[in-house]
Coordinates of C-alpha atoms in Angstrom, one line a residue:
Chain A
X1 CA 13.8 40.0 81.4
X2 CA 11.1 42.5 80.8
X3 CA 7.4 42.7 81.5
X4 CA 6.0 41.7 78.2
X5 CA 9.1 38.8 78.0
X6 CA 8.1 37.3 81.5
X7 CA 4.1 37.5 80.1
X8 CA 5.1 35.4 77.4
X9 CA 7.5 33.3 78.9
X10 CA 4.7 32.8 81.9
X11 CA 2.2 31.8 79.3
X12 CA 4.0 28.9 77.7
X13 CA 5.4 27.3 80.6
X14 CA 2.3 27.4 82.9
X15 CA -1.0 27.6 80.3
X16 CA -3.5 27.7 83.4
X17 CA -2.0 30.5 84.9
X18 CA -3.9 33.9 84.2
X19 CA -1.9 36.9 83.9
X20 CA -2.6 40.5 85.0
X21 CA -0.5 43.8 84.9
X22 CA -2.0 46.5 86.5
X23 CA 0.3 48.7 84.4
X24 CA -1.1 48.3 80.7
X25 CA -3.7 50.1 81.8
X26 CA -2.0 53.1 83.3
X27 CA 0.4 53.5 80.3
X28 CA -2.0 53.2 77.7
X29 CA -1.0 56.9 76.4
X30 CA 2.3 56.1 76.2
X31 CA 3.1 52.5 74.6
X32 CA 6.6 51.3 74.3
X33 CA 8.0 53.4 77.2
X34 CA 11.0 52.8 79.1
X35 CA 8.9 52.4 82.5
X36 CA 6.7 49.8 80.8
X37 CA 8.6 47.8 79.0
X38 CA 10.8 47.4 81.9
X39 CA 7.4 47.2 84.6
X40 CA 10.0 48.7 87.1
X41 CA 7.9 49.0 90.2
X42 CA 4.7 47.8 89.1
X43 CA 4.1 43.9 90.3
X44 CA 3.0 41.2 87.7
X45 CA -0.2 39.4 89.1
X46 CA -0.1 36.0 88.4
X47 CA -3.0 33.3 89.6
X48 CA -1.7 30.0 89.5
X49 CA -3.3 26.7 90.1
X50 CA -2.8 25.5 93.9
X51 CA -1.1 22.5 92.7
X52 CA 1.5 24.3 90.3
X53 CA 2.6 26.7 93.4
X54 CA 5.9 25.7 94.1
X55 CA 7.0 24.8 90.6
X56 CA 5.7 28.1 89.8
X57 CA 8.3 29.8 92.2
X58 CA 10.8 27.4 91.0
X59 CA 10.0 28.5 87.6
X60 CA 10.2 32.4 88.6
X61 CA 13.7 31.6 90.6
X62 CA 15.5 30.3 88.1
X63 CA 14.1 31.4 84.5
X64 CA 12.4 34.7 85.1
X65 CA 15.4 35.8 88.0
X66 CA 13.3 36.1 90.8
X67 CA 16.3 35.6 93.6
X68 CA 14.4 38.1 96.0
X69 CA 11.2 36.4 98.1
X70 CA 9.7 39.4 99.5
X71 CA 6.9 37.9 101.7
X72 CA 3.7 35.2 101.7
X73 CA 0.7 35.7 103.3
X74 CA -3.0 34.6 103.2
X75 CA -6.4 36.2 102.6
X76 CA -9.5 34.7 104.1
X77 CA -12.3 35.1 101.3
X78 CA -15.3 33.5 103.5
X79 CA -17.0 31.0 101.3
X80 CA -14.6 31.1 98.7
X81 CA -12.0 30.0 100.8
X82 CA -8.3 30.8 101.7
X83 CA -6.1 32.2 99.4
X84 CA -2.1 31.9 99.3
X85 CA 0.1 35.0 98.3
X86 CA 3.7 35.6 98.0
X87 CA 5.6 38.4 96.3
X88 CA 8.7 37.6 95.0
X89 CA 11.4 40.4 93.0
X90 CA 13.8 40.3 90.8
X91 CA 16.6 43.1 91.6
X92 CA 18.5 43.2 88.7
X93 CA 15.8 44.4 86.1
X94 CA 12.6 45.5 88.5
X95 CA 10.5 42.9 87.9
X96 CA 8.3 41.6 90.5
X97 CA 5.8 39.0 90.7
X98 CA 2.8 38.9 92.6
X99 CA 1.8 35.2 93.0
X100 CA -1.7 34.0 94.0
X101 CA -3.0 30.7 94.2
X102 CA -6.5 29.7 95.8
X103 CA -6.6 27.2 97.9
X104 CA -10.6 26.8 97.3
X105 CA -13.1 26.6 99.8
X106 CA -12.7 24.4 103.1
X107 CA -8.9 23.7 102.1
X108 CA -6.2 24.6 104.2
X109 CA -3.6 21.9 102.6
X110 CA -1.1 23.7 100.4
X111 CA 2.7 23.4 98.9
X112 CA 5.5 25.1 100.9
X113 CA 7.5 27.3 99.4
X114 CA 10.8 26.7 101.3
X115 CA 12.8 23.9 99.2
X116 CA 12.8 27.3 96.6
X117 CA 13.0 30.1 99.2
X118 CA 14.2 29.4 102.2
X119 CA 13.1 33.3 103.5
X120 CA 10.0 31.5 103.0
X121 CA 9.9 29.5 107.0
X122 CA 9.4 31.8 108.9
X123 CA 6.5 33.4 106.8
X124 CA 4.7 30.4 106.4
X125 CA 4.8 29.9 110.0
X126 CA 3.3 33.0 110.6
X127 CA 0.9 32.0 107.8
X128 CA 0.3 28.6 109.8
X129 CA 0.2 30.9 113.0
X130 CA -2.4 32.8 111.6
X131 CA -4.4 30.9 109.4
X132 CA -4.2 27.8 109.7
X133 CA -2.4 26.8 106.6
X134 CA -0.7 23.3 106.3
X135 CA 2.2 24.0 104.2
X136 CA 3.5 20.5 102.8
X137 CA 7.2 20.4 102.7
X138 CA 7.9 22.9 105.5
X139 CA 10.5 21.7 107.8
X140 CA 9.5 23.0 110.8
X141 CA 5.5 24.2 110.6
X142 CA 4.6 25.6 114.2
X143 CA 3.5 28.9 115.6
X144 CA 5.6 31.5 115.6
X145 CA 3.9 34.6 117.3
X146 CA 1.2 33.2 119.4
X147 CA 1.8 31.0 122.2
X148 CA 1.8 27.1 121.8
X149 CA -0.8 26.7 123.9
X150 CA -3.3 28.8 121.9
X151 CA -6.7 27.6 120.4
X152 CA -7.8 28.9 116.7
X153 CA -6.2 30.5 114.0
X154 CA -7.2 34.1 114.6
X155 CA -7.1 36.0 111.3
X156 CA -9.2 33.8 110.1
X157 CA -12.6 35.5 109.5
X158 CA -14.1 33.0 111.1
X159 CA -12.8 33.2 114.6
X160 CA -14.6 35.0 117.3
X161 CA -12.3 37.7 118.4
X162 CA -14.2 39.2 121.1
X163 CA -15.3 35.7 123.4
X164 CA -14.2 36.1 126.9
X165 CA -10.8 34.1 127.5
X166 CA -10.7 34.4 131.3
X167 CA -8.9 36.5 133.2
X168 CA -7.1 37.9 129.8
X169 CA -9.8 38.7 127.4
Chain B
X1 CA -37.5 69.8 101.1
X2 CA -37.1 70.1 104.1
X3 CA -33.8 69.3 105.4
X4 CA -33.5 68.7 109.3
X5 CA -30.3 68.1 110.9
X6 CA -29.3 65.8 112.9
X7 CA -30.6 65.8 116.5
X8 CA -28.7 62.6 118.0
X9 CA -30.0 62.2 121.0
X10 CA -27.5 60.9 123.5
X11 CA -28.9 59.9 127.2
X12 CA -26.1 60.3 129.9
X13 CA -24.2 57.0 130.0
X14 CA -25.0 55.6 133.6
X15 CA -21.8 54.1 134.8
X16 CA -23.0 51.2 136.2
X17 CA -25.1 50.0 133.5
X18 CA -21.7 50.0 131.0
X19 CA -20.4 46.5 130.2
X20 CA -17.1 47.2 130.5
X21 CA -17.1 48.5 134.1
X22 CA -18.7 45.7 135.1
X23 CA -16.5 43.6 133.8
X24 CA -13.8 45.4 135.8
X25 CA -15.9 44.9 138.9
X26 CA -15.7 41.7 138.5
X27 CA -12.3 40.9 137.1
X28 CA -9.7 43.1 138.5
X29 CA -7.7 42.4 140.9
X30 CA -8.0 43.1 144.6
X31 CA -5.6 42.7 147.7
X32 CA -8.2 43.1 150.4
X33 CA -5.5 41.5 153.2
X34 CA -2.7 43.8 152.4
X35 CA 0.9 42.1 151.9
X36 CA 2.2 38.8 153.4
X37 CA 3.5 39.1 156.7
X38 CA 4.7 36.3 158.9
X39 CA 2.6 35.7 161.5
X40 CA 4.8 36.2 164.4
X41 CA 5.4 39.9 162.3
X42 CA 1.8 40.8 162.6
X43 CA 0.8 39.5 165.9
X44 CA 4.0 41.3 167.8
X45 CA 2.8 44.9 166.5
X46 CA -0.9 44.0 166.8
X47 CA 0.5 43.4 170.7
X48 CA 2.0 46.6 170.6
X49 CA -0.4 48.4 169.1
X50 CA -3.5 46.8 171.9
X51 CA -0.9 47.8 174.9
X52 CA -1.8 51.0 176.5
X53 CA -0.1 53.3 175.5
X54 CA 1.8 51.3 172.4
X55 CA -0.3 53.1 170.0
X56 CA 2.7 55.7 170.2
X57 CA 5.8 53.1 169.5
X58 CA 3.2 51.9 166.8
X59 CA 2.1 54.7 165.1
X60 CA 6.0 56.6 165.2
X61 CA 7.4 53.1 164.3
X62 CA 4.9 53.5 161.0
X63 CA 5.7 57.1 160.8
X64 CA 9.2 56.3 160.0
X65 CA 9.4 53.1 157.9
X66 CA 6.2 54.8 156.2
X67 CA 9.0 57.7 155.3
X68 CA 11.7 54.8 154.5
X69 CA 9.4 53.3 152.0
X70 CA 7.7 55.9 150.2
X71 CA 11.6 57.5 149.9
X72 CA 13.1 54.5 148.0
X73 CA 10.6 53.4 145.8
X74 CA 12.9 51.4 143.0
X75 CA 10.9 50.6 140.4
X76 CA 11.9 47.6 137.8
X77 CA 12.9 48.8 134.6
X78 CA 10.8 46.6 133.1
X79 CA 8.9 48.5 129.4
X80 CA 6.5 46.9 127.3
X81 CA 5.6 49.5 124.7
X82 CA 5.8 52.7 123.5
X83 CA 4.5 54.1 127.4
X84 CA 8.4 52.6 127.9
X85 CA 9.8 55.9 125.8
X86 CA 7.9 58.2 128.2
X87 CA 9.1 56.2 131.3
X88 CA 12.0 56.3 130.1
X89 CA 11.7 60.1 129.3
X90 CA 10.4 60.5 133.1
X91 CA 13.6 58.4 134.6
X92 CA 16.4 60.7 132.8
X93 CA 17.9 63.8 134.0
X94 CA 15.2 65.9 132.6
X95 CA 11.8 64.7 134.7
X96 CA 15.0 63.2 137.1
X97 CA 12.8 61.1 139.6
X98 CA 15.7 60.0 141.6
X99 CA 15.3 63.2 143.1
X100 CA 12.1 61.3 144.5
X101 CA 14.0 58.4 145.7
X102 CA 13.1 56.3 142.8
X103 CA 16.3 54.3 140.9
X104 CA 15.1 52.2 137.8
X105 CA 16.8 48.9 138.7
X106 CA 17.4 46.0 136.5
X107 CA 16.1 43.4 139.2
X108 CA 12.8 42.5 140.2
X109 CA 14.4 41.3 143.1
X110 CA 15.6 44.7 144.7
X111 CA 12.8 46.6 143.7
X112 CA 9.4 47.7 144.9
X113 CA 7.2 49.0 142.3
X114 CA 6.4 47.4 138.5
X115 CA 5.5 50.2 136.0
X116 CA 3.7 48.5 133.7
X117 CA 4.4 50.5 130.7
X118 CA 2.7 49.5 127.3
X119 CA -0.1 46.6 126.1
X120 CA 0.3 43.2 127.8
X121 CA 0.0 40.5 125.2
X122 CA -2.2 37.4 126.3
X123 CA 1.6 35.7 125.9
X124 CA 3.4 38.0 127.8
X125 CA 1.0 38.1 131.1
X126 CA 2.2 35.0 132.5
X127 CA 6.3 36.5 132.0
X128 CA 4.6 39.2 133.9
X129 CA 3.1 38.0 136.5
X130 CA 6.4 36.1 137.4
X131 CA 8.4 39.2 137.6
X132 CA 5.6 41.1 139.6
X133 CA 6.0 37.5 142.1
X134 CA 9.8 37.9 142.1
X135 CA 9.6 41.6 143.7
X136 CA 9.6 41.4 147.3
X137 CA 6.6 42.2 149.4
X138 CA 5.7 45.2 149.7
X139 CA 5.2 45.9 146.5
X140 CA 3.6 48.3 144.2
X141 CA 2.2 48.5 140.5
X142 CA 1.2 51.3 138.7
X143 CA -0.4 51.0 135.4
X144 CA 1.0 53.2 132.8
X145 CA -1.6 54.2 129.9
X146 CA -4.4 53.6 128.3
X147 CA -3.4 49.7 127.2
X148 CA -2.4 48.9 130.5
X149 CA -5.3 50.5 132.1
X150 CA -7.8 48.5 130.1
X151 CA -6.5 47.4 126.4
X152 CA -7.0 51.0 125.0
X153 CA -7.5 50.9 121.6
X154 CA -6.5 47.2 121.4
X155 CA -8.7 46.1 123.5
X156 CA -11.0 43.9 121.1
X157 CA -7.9 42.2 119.4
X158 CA -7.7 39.0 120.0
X159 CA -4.4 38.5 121.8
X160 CA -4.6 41.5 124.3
X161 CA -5.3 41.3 127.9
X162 CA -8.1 43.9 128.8
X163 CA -5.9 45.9 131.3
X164 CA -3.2 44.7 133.6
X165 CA -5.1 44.5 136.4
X166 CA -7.0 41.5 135.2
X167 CA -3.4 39.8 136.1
X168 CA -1.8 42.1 139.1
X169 CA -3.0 44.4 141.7
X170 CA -3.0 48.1 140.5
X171 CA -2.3 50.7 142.8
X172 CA -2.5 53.7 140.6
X173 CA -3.7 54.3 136.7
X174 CA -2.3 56.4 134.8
X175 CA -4.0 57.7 131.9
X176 CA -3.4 58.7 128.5
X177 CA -1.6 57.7 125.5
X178 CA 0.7 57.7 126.3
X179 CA 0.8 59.7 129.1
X180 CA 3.3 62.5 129.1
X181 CA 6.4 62.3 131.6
X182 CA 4.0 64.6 133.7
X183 CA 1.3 62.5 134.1
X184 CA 3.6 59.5 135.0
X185 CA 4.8 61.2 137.4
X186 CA 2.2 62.6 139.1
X187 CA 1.2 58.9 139.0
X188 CA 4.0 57.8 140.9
X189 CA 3.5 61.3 143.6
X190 CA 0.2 59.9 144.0
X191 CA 1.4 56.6 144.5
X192 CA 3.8 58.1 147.6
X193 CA 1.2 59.6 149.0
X194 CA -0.6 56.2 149.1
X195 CA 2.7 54.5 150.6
X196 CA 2.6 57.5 153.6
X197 CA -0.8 55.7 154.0
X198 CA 0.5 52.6 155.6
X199 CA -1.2 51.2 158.7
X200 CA 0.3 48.8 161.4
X201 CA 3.6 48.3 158.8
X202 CA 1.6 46.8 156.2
X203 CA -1.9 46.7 156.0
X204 CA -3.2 48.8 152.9
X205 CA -5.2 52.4 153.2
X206 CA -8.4 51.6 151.9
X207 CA -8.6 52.8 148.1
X208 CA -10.2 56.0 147.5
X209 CA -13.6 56.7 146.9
X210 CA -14.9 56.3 143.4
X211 CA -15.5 59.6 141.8
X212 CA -18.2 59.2 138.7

């Protein structure tokens, strides 16, 4: 499965999903190249709809040969709200995929990734841990790096990192 | 045009108008009645001591166990951090402190002195202030680096405790980051001179002055 093959395969399974490589750009010059036909090292970006995110990884496990699930994290975009990432490979042929999903703004629901990857669990904990994400489906969602007792998701931009916790902070 | 540089103007920092150090002043821990004695203990060399002439048992009684203690100082091998590879560094043959009486022991139990080596986490200060409880009076601590000594350069994170002393009583700091096997040890020379300054088998020398 190439770059341009998983583009178009992308495209008529999921129609709302928008498609970016950052390597068309880069290999302009040189069309048709081994490097970019393959897209060996270069991640495909793909924005899918919050609702589609675990059919998505579905669909990229078993038609596109993504086996590998690299990581998932979150980015906290203020107003906008939080947005999900995971990266997720496939080994045999280089291809990577880069998916994104926004969760939109106050939202902190979203679909777990786990019943696909179960490498997923303990990143979405740390996701929970960290941000505050309610991952449906997870089997086990509770912190994994902070203690059990603590108050507030802290990476989210939101949270006051500096207010006195007495006597540790 | 006319280009100026830049004059900043700094005004000397005075000490005691700086946040931090009065947070310290107000947070860190202090051990202003020494270690716990019995009370039989105390009052039986506080006999002695009022006698006439018991100052002599008293003070050669201190002499010695003052000598005892500051010679077998076994600190808890207990790292946190990256400090941890420099104590370690400082408790192999090279820096060899068991030339100074000091054996890294893997009980809190038998020991006497906590090196607190590295950042204390929010969630590890209560696993630390139960080994620093399970160490037999009397104890020591000394705070190893710049994240022990007052969250170095994690100390606006959100999950770091803003020195160790905010938890345990700190006899000596050691600075840097991390400090070099030198510093540590000078550290824990320092901290046998301090043990040599026992009173009355127990009660602390006052601290030293602060030098600004």
């Amino acid at each position: 499965m190439t770059h341009e093959q998983a583009k178009t395969s992308i495209g008529e399974r999921f129609g709302g999903a928008q498609v970016e490589s950052a390597f068309a750009g880069a290999t302009a010059d040189k069309p048709g190249s081994a490097e970019a036909t393959a897209g060996k090292g270069v991640a495909l970006t793909v924005t899918v709809p919050v609702d589609q995110w675990t059919a998505f990884a579905r669909f990229a496990k078993d038609t596109l040969g993504c086996r590998f699930f690299s990581f998932s994290t979150a980015v906290d975009w203020k107003e906008q709200g939080l947005e999900v990432v995971a990266k997720v490979d496939n080994v045999d042929t280089g291809l990577s995929i880069l998916m994104k999903s926004k969760l939109g703004p106050g939202v902190s629901e979203c679909q777990s990734l786990v019943p696909v990857f179960r490498g997923a669990d303990w990143m979405e904990r740390e996701c929970y841990d960290m941000f505050g994400i309610r991952f449906d489906g997870h089997p086990d969602l509770r912190r994994i790096l902070l203690g059990d007792d603590w108050v507030g998701h802290p990476l989210l931009k939101s949270y006051a990192v500096d207010t006195p916790h007495p006597p540790y902070r | 045009m006319e280009i100026k540089p830049p004059v900043p103007i700094i005004p000397a920092p005075i000490w005691r108008n700086i946040k931090d150090l009065q947070e310290w002043e107000q947070l860190h821990q202090k051990r202003p009645e020494g270690d716990k004695h019995s009370v039989a203990f105390e009052s039986i060399t506080e006999g002695i001591h009022s006698f006439p002439g018991g100052f002599v048992v008293t003070t050669g009684v201190d002499a010695f166990l003052n000598w005892a203690r500051k010679s077998s100082v076994w600190p808890v091998t207990f790292g946190l951090a990256c400090c941890a590879i420099e104590m370690m560094a400082t408790f192999a043959s090279r820096f060899d402190v068991e030339r100074l009486g000091m054996v890294p022991w893997a009980s809190p139990r038998h020991s006497d002195l906590m090196v607190v080596s590295g950042t204390v986490t929010i969630k590890m200060a209560p696993m630390l202030v139960r080994i620093y409880d399970q160490m037999p009076d009397p104890k020591w601590a000394v705070s190893m680096g710049s994240c022990a000594n007052s969250g170095g350069p994690f100390r606006h994170g959100y999950h770091v405790v803003k020195g160790v002393d905010r938890v345990i009583p700190v006899d000596v700091y050691v600075p840097g980051c991390p400090p070099p096997p030198e510093s540590l040890l000078n550290g824990l020379l320092l901290l046998q001179d301090q043990i040599a300054q026992f009173r009355r088998t127990g009660k602390r020398a006052a601290p030293n002055a602060k030098v600004d």
